[in-house]
PDB file of C-alpha atoms in Angstrom:
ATOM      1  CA  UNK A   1     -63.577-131.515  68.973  1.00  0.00           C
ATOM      2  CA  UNK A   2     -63.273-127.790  68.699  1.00  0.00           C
ATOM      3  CA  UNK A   3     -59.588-128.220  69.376  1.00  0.00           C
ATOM      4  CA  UNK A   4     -59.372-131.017  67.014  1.00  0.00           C
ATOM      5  CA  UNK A   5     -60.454-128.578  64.096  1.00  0.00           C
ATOM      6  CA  UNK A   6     -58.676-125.254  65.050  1.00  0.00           C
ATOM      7  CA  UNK A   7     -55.607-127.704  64.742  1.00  0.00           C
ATOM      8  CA  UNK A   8     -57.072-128.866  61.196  1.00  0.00           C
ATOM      9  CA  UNK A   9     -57.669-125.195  60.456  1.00  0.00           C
ATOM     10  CA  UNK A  10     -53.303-124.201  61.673  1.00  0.00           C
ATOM     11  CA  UNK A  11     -52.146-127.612  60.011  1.00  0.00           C
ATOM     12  CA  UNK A  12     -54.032-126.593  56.586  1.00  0.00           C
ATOM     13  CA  UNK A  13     -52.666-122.951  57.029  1.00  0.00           C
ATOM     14  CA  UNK A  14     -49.172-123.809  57.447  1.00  0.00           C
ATOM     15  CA  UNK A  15     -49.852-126.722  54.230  1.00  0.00           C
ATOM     16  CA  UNK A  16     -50.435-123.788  51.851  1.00  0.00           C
ATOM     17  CA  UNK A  17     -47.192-122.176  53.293  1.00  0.00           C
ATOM     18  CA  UNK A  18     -44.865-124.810  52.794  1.00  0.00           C
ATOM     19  CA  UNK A  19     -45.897-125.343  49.601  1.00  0.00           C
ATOM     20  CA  UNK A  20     -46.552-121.396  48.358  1.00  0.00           C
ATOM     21  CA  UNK A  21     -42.783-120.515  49.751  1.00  0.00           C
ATOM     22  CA  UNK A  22     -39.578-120.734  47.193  1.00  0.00           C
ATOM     23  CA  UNK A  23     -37.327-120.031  50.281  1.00  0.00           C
ATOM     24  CA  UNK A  24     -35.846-123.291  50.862  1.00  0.00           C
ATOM     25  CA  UNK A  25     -34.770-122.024  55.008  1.00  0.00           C
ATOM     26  CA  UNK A  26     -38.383-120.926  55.715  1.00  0.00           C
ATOM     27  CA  UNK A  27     -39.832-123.758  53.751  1.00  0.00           C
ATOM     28  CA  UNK A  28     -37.911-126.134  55.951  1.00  0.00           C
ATOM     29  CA  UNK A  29     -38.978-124.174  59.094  1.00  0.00           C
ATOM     30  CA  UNK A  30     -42.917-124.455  58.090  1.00  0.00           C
ATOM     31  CA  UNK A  31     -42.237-128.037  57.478  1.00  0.00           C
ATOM     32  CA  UNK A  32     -40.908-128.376  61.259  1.00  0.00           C
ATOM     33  CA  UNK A  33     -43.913-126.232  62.313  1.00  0.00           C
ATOM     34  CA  UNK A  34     -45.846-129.141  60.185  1.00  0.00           C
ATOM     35  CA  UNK A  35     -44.250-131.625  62.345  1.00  0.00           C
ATOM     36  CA  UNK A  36     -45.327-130.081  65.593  1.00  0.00           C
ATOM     37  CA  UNK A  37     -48.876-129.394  64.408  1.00  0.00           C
ATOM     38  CA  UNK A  38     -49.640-132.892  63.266  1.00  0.00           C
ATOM     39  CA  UNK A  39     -47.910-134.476  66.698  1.00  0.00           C
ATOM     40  CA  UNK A  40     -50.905-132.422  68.429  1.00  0.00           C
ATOM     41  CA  UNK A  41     -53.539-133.151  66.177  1.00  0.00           C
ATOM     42  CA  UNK A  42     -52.293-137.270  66.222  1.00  0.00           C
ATOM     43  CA  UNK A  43     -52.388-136.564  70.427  1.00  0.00           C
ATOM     44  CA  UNK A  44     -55.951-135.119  69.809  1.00  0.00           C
ATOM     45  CA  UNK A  45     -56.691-138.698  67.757  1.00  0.00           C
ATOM     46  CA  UNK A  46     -55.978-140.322  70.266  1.00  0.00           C
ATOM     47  CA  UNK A  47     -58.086-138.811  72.754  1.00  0.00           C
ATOM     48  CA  UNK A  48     -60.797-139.138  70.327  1.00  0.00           C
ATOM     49  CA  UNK A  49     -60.219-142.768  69.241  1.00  0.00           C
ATOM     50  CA  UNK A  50     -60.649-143.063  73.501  1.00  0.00           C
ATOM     51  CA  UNK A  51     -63.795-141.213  73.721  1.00  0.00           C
ATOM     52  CA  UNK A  52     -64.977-143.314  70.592  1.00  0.00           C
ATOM     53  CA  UNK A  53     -64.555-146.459  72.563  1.00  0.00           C
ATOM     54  CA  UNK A  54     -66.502-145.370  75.580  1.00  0.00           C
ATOM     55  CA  UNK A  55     -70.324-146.717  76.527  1.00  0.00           C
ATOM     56  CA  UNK A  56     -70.830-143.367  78.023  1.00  0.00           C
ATOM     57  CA  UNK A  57     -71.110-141.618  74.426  1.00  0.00           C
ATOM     58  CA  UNK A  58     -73.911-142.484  73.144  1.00  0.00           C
ATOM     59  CA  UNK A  59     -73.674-140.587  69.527  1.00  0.00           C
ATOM     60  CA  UNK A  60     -70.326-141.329  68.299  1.00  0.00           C
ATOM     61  CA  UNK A  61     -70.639-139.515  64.335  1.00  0.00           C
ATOM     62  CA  UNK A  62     -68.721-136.250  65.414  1.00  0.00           C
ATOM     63  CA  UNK A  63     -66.291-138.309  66.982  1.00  0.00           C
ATOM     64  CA  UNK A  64     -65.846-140.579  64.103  1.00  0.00           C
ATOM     65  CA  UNK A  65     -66.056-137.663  61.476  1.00  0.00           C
ATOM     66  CA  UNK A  66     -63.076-135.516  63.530  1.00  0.00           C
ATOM     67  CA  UNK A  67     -61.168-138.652  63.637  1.00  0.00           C
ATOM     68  CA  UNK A  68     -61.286-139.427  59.595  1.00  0.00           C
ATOM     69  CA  UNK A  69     -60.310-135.793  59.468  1.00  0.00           C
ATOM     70  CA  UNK A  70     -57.384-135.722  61.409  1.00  0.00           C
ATOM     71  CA  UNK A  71     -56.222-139.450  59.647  1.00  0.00           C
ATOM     72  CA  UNK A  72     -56.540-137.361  56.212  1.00  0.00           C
ATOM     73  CA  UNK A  73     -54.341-134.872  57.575  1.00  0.00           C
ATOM     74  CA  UNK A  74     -52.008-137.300  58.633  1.00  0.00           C
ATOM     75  CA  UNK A  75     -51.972-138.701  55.370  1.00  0.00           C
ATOM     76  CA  UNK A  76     -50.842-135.493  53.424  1.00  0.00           C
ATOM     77  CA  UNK A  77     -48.143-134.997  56.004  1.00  0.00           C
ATOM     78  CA  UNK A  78     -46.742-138.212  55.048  1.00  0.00           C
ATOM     79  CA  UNK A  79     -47.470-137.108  51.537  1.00  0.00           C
ATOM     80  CA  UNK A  80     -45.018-133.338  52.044  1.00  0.00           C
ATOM     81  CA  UNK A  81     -42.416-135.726  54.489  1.00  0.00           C
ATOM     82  CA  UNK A  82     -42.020-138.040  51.608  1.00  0.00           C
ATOM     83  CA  UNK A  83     -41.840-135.039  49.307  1.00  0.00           C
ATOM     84  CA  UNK A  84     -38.970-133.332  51.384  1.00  0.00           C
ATOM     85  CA  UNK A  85     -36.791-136.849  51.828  1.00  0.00           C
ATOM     86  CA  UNK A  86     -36.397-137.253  48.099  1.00  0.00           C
ATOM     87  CA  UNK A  87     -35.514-134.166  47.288  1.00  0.00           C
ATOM     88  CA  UNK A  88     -32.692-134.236  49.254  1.00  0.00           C
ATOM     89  CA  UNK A  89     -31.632-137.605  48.112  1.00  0.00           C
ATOM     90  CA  UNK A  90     -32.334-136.976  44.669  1.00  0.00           C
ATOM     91  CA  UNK A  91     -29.985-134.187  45.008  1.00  0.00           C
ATOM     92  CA  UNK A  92     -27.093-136.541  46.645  1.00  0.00           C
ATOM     93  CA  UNK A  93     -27.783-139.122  43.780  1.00  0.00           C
ATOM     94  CA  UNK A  94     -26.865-136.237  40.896  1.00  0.00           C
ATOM     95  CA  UNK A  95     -23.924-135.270  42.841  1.00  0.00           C
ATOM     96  CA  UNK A  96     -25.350-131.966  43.239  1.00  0.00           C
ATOM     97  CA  UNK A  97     -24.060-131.370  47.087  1.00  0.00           C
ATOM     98  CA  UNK A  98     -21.661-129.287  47.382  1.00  0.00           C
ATOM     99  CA  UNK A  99     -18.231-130.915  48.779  1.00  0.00           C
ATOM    100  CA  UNK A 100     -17.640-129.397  52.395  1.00  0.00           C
ATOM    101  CA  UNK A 101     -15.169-129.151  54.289  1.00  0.00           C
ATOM    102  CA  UNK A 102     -14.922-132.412  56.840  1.00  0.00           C
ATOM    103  CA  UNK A 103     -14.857-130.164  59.930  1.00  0.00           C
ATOM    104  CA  UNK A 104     -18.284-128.473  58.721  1.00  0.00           C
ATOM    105  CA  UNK A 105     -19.836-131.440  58.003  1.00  0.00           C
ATOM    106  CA  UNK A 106     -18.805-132.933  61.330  1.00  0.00           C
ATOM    107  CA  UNK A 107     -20.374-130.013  62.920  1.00  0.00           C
ATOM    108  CA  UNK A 108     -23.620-130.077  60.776  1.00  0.00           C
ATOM    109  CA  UNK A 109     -24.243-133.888  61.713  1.00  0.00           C
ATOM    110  CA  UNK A 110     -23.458-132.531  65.188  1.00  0.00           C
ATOM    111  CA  UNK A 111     -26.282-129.570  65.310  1.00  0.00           C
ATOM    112  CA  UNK A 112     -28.348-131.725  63.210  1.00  0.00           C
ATOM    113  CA  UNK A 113     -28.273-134.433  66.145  1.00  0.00           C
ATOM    114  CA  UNK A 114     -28.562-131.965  69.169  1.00  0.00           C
ATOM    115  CA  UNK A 115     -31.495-130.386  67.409  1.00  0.00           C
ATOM    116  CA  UNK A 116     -32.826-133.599  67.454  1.00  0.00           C
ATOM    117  CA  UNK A 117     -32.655-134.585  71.087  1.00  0.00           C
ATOM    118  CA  UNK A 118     -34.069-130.730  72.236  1.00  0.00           C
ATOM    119  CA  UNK A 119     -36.961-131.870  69.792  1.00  0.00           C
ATOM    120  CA  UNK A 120     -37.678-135.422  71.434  1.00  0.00           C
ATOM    121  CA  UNK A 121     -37.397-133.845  75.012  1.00  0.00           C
ATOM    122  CA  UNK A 122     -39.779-130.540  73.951  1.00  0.00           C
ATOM    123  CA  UNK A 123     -42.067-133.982  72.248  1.00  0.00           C
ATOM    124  CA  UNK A 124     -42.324-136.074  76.004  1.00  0.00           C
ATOM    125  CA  UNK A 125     -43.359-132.649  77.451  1.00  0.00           C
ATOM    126  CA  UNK A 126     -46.343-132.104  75.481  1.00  0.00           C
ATOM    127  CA  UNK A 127     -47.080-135.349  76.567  1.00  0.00           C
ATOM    128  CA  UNK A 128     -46.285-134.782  80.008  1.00  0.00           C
ATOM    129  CA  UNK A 129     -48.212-131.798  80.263  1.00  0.00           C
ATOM    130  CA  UNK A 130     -51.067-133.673  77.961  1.00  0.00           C
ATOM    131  CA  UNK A 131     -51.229-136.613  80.960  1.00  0.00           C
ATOM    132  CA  UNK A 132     -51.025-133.408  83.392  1.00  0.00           C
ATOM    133  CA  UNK A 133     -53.601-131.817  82.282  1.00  0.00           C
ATOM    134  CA  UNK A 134     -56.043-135.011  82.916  1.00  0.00           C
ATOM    135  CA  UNK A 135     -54.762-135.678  86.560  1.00  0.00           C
ATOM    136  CA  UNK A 136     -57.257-134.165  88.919  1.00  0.00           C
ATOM    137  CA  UNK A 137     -57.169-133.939  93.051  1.00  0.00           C
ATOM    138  CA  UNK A 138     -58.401-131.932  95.336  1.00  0.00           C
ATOM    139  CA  UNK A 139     -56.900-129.096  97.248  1.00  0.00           C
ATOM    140  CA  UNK A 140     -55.543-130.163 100.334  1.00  0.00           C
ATOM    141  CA  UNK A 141     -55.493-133.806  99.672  1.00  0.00           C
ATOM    142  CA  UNK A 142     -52.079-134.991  98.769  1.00  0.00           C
ATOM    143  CA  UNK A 143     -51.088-135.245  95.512  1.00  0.00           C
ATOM    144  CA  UNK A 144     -50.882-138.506  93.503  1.00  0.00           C
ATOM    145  CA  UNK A 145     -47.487-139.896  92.928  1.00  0.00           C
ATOM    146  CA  UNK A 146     -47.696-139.831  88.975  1.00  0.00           C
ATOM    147  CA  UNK A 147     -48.109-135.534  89.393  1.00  0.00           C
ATOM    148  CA  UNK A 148     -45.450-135.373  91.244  1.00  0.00           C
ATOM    149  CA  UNK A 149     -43.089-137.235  89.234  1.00  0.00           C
ATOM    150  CA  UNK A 150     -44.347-135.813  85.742  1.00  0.00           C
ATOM    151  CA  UNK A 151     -43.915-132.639  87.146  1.00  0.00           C
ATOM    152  CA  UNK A 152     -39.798-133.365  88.007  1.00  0.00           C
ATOM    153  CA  UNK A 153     -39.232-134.922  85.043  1.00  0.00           C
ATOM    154  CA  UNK A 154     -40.999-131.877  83.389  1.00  0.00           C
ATOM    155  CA  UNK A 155     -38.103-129.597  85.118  1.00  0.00           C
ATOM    156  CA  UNK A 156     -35.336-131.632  84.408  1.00  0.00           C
ATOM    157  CA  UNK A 157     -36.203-132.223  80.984  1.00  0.00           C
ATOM    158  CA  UNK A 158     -36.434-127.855  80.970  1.00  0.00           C
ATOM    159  CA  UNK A 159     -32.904-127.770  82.269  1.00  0.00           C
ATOM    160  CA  UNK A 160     -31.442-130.221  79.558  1.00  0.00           C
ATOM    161  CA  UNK A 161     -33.024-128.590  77.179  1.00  0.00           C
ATOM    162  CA  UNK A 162     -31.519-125.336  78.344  1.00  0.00           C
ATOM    163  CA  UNK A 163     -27.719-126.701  78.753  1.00  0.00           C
ATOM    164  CA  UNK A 164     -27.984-128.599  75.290  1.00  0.00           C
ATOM    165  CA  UNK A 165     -29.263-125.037  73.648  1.00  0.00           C
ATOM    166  CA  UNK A 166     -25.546-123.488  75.276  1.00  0.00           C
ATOM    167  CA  UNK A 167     -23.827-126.530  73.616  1.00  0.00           C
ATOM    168  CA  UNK A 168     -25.198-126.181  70.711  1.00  0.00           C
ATOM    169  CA  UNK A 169     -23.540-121.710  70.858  1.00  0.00           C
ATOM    170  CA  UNK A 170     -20.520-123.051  71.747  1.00  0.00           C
ATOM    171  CA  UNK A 171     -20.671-125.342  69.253  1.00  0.00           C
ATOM    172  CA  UNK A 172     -21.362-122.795  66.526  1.00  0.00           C
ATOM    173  CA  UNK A 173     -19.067-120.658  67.913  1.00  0.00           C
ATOM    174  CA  UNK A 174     -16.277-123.424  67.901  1.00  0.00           C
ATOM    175  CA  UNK A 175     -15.780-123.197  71.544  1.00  0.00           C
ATOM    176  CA  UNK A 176     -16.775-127.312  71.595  1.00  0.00           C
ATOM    177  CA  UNK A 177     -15.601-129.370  69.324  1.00  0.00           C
ATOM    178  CA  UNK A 178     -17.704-131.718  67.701  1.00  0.00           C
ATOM    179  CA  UNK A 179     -15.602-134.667  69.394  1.00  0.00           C
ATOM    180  CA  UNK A 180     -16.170-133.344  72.371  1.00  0.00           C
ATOM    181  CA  UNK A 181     -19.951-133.137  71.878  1.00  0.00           C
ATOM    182  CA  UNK A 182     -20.240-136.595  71.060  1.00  0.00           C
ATOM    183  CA  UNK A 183     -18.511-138.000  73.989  1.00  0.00           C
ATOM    184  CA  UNK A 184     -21.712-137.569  75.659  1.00  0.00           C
ATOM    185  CA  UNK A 185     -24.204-138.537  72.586  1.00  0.00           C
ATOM    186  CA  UNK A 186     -24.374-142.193  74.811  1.00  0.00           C
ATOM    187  CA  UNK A 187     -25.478-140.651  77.778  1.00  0.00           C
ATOM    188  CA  UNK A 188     -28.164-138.119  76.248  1.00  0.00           C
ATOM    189  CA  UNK A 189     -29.601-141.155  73.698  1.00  0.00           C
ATOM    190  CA  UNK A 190     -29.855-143.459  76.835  1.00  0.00           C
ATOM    191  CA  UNK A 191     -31.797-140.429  78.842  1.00  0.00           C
ATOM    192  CA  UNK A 192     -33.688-139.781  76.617  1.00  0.00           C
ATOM    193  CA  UNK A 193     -34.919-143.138  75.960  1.00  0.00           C
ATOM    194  CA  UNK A 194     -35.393-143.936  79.673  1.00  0.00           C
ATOM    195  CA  UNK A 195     -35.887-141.230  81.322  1.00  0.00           C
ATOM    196  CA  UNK A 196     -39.578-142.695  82.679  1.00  0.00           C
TER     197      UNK A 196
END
């Protein structure tokens, strides 16, 4: 519960950012810190709507109260995501974009989709670690199969993350081409889809 509300309490700070800031590039950075916060706090849900359905708890209201919270939260993220998309497309429909060159915009769909796999593999480790964190044995017992295999798939996800970080340098730097990124877009979806 604590947890629950500090996240309330870094969800609402970071609301009053994104919408205090004129900077478009650091209001689209507190709206991907927005993201991340309200992942956690829908992870904390979850543990609550858990706890809620449990014969063991006998007084459920704090439960029930941290859970509305957190679904109110969730409901003005949806509110600022909204926001964000139809700006953008608003923008597109006046013909306000500016016309780039096809080579930029090949490598801005490019980073754009890179970004987005690092950000699904950094989202299955919270939830590794999450499920990690509630796998208990003792010392000197062995350890249970699902440990073990959360915690490779925890260090290979690491590793991806780390070569697809030097992609995306050279990619900036036009070492890669975006051609040559995408010849293994297949291969990364399908991992990252899988990969349990």
């Amino acid at each position: 519960l604590k947890k629950g509300q500090e996240g309330v309490d870094v969800f609402d700070s970071i609301w009053n950012k994104v919408y205090d800031t004129e900077n478009a590039n650091q209001k689209e950075k507190f709206e991907a810190d927005l993201k991340k916060e309200i992942k956690k706090l829908q992870r904390y849900r979850d543990q609550i709507k858990t706890w809620i359905q449990s014969s063991e708890i006998k007084d459920k209201k704090a439960l029930m109260d941290a859970r509305k919270q957190i679904e109110r939260e969730m409901e003005r993220f949806k509110v600022c995501e909204k926001e964000t998309k139809t700006k953008a497309f608003s923008k597109e429909g006046l013909g306000q974009q500016p016309k780039t060159d096809p080579r930029e915009k090949a490598k801005a769909e490019t980073r754009d989709w890179l970004n987005s796999v690092v950000s699904d593999l950094e989202n299955q480790i919270d939830n590794f670690e999450a499920e990690l964190e509630g796998l208990s044995f003792k010392k000197g017992k062995q350890r249970p199969p699902r440990l073990v295999h959360l915690e490779k798939s925890i260090t290979r996800h690491k590793a991806h993350i780390k070569k697809l970080e030097s992609i995306l340098r050279l990619l900036d730097n036009d070492e890669l081409s975006p051609e040559q990124v995408n010849d293994v877009k297949d291969f990364l979806e399908d991992y990252v889809e899988r990969n349990q």
